[in-house]
Short mmCIF file of N, CA, C and O in Angstrom, two decimals:
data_model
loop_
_atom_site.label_atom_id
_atom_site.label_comp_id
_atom_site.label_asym_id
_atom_site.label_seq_id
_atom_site.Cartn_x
_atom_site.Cartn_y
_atom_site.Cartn_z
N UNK K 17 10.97 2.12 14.58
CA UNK K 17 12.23 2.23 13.92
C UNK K 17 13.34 2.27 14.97
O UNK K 17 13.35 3.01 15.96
N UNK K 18 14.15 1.50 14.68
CA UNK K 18 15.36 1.50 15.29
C UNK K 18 16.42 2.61 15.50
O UNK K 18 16.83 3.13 14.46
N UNK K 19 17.02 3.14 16.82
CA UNK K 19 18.02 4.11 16.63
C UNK K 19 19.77 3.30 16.44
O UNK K 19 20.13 2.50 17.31
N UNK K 20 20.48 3.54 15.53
CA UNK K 20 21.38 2.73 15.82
C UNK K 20 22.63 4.08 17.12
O UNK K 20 23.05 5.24 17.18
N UNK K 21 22.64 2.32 18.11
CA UNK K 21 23.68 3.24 19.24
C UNK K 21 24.71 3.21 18.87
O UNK K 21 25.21 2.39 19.64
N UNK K 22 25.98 3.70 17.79
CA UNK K 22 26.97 3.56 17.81
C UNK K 22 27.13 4.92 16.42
O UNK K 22 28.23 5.08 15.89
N UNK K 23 26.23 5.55 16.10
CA UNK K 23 26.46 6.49 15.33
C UNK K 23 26.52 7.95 16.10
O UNK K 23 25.67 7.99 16.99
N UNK K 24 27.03 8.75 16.03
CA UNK K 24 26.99 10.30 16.18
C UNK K 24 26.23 11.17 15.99
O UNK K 24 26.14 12.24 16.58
N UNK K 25 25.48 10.66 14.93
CA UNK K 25 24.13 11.05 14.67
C UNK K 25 22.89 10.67 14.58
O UNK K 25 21.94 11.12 13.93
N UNK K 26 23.02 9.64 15.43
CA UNK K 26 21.64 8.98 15.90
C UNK K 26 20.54 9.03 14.75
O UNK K 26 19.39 9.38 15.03
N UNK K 27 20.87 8.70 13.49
CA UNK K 27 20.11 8.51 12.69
C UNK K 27 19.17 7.32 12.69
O UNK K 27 19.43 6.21 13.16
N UNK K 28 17.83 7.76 12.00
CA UNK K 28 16.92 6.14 12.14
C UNK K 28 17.14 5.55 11.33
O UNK K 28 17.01 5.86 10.15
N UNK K 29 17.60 4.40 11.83
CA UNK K 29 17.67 2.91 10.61
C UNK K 29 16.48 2.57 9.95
O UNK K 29 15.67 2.17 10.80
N UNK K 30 15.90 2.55 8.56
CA UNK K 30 15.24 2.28 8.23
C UNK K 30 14.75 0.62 7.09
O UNK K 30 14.87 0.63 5.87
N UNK K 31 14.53 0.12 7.42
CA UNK K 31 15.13 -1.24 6.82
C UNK K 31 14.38 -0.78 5.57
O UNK K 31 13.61 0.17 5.38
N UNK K 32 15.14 -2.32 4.34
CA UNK K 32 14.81 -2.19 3.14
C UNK K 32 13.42 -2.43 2.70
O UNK K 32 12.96 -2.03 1.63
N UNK K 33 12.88 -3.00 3.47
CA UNK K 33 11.01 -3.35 2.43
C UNK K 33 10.20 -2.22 3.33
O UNK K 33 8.99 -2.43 3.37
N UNK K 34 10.69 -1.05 4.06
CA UNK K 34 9.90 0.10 4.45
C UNK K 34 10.56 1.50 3.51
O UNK K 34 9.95 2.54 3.78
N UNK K 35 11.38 1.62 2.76
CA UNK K 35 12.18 2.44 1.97
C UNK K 35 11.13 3.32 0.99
O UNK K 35 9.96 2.95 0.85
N UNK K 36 11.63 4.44 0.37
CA UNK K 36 10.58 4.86 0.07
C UNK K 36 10.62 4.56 -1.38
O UNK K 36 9.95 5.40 -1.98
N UNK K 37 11.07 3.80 -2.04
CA UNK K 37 10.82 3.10 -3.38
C UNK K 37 10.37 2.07 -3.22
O UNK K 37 9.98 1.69 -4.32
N UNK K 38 10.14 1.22 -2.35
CA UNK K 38 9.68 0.18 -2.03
C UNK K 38 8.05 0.32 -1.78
O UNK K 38 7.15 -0.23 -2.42
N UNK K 39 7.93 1.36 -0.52
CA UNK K 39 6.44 1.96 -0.30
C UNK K 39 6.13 2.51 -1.92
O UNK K 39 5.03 1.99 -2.14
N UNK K 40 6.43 3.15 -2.95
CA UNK K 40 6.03 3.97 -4.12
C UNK K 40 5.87 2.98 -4.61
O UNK K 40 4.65 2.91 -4.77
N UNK K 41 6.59 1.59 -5.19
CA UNK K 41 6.24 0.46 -5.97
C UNK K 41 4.90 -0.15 -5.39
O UNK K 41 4.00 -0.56 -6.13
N UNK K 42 4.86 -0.18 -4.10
CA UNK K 42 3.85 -1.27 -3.71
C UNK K 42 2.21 -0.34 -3.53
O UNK K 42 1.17 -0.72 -2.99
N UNK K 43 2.53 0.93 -4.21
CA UNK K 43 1.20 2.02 -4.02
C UNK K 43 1.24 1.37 -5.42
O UNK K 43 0.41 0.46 -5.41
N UNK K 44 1.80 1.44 -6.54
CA UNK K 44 1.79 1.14 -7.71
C UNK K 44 1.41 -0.17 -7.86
O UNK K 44 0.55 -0.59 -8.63
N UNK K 45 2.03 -0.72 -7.18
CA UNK K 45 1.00 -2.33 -7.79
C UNK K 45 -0.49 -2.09 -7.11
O UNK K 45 -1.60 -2.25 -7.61
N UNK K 46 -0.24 -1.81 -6.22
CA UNK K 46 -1.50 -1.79 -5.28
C UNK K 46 -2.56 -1.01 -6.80
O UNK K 46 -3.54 -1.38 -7.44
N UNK K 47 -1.85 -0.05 -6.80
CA UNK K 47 -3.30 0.33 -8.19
C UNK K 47 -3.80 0.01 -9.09
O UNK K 47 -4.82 0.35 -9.68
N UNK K 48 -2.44 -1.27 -9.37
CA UNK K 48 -2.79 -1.78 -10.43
C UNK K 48 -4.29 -3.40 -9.92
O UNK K 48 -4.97 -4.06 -10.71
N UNK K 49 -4.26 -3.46 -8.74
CA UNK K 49 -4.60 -4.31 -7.87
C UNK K 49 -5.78 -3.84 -7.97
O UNK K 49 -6.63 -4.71 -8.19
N UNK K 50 -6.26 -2.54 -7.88
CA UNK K 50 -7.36 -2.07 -7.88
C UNK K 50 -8.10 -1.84 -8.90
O UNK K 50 -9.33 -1.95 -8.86
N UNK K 51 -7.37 -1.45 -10.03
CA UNK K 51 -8.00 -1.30 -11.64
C UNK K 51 -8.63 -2.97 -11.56
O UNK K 51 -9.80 -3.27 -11.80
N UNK K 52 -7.78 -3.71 -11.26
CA UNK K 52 -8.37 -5.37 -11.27
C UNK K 52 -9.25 -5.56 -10.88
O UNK K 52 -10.03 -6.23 -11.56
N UNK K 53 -9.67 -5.10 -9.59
CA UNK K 53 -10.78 -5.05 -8.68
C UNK K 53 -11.99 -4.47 -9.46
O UNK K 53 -13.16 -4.82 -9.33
N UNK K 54 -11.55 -3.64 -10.19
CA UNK K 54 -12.95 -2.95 -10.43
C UNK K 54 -13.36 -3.53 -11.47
O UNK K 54 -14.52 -3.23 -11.71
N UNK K 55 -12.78 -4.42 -12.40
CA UNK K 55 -12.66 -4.28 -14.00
C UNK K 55 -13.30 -6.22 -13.31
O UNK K 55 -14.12 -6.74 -14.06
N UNK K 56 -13.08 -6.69 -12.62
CA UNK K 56 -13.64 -7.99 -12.17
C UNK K 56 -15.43 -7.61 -11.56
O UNK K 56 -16.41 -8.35 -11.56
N UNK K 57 -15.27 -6.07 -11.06
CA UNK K 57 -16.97 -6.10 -10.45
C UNK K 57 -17.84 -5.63 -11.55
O UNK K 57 -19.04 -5.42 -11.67
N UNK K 58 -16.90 -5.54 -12.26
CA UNK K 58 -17.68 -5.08 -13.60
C UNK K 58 -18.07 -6.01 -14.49
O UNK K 58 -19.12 -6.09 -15.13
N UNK K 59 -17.06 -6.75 -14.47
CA UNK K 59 -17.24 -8.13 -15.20
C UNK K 59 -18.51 -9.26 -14.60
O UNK K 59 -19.19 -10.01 -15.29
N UNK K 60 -18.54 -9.14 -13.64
CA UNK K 60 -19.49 -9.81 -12.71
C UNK K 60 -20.90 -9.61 -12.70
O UNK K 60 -21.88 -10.35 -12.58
N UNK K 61 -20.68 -8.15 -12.89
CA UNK K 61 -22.00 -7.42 -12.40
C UNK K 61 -22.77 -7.88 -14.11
O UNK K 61 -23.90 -8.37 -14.12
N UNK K 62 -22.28 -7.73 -14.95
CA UNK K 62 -22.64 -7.64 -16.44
C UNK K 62 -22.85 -9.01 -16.66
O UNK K 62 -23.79 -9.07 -17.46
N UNK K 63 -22.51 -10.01 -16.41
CA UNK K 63 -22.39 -11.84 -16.74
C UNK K 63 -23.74 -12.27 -15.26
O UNK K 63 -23.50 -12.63 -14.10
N UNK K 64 -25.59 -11.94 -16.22
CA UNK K 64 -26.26 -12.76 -14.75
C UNK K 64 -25.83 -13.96 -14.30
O UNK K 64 -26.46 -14.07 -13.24
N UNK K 65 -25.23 -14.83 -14.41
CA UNK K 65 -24.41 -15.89 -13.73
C UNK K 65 -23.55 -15.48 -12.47
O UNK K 65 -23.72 -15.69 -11.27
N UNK K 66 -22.67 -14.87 -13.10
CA UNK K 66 -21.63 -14.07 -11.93
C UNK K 66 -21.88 -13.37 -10.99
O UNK K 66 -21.13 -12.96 -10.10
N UNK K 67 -23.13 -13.18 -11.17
CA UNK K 67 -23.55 -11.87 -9.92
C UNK K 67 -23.58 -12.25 -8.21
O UNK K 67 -23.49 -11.52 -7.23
N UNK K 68 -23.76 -13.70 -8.35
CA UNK K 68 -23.57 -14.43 -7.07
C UNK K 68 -22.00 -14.34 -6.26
O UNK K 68 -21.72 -14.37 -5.06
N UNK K 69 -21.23 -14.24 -7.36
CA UNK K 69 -19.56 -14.17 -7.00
C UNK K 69 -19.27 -12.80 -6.91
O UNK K 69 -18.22 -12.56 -6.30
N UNK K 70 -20.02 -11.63 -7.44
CA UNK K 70 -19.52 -10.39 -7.29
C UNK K 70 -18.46 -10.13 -6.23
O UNK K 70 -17.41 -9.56 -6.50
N UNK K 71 -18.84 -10.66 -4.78
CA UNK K 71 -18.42 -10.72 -3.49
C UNK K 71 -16.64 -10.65 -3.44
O UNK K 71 -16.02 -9.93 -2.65
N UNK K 72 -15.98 -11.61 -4.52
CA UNK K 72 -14.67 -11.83 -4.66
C UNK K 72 -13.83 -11.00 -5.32
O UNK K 72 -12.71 -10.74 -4.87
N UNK K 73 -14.40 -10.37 -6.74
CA UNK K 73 -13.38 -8.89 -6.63
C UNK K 73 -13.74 -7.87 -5.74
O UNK K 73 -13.05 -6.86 -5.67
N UNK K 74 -14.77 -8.02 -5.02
CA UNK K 74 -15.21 -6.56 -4.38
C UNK K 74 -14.21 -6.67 -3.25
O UNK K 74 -13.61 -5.68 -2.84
N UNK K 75 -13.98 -8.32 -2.55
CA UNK K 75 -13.15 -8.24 -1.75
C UNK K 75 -11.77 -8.06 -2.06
O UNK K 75 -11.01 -7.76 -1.14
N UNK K 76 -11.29 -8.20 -3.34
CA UNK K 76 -9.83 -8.48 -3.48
C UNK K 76 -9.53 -6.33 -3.61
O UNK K 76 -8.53 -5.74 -3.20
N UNK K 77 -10.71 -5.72 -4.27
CA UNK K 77 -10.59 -4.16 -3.97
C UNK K 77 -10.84 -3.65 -2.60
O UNK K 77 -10.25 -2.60 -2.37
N UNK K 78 -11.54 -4.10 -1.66
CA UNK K 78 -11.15 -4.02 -0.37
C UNK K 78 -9.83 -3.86 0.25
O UNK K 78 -9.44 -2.88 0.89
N UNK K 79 -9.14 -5.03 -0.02
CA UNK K 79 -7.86 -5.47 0.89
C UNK K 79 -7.12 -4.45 -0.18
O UNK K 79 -6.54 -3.45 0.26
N UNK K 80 -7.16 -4.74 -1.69
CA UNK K 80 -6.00 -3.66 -2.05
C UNK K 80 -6.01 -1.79 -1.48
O UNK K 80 -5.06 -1.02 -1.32
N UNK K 81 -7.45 -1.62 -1.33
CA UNK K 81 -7.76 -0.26 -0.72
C UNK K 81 -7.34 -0.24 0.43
O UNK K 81 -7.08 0.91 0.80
N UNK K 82 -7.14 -1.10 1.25
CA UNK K 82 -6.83 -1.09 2.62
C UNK K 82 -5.02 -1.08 2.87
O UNK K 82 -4.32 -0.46 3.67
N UNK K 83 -4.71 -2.00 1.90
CA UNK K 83 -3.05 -1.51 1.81
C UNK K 83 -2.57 -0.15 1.31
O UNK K 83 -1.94 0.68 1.96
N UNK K 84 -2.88 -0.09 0.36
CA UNK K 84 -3.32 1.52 -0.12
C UNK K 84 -3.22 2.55 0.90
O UNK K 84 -2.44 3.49 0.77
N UNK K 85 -3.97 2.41 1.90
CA UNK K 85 -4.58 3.66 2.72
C UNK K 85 -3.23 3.90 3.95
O UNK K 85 -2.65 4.86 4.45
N UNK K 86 -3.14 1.93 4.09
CA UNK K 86 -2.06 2.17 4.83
C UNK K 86 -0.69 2.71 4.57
O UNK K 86 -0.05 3.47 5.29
N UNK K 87 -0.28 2.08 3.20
CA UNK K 87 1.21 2.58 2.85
C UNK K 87 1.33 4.29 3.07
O UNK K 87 2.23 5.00 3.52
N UNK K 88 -0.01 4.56 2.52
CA UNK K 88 -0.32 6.39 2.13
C UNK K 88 0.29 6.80 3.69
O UNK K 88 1.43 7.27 3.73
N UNK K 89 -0.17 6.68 4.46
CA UNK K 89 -0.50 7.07 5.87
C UNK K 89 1.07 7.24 6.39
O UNK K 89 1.54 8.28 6.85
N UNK K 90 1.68 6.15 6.24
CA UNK K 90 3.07 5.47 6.40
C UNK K 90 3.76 6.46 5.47
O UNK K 90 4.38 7.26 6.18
N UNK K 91 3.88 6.69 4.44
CA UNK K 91 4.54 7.72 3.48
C UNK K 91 4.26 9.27 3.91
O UNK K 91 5.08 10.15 3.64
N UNK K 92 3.08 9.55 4.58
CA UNK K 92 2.61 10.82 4.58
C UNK K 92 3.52 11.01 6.01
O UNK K 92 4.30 11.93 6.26
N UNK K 93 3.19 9.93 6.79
CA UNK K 93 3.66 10.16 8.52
C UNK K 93 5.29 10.64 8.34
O UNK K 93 5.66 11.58 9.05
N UNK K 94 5.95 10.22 7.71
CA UNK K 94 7.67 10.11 7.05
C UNK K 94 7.83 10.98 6.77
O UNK K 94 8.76 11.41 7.45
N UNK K 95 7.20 12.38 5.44
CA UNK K 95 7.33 12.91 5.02
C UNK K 95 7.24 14.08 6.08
O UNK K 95 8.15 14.90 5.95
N UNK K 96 6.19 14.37 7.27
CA UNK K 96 5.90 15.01 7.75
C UNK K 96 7.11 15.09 8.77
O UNK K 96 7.87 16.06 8.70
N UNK K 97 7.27 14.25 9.56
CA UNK K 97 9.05 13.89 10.08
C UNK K 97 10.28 14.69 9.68
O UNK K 97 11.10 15.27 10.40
N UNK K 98 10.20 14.60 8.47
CA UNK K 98 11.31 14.81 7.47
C UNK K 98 11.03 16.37 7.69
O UNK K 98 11.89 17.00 8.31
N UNK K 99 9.89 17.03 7.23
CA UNK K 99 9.91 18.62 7.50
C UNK K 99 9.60 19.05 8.40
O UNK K 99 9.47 20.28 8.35
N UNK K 100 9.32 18.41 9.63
CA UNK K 100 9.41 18.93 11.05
C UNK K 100 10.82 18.80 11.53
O UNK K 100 11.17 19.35 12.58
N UNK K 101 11.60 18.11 10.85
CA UNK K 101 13.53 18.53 11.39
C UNK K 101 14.06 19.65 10.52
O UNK K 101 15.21 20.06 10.68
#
């Protein structure tokens, strides 16, 4: 994060797609990303045809778990910031 040099209070610039409605929306899709994920390995697992493809929602709940973990981390690190000043 950027300090801007021309303020008095050396506040951190925080740009707009790291904001914390931005991080809260994208935990929110992200879950909704994941209900998908599961509701596809389910679908898969149940259709013996599909069971060969299982592989593709399991991955698409992967990557959404993995954004997930990160935004969390990123929101938690901020918050902790915020009550250590």
């Amino acid at each position: 994060m950027l300090l801007d040099s021309k303020s008095v209070y050396r506040k951190v610039i925080i740009p707009w797609y790291d904001s914390d409605f931005v991080c809260i929306a994208t935990l929110l899709f992200t879950g909704f990303v994941l209900i998908f994920g599961v509701c596809g390995i389910h679908v898969a697992y149940e259709t013996p045809d599909s069971r060969q493809y299982i592989w593709i929602p399991g991955l698409v709940f992967a990557m959404g778990l993995l954004v997930l973990i990160s935004v969390s981390i990123r929101l938690i690190t901020r918050y902790v910031q915020r009550l250590d000043r």
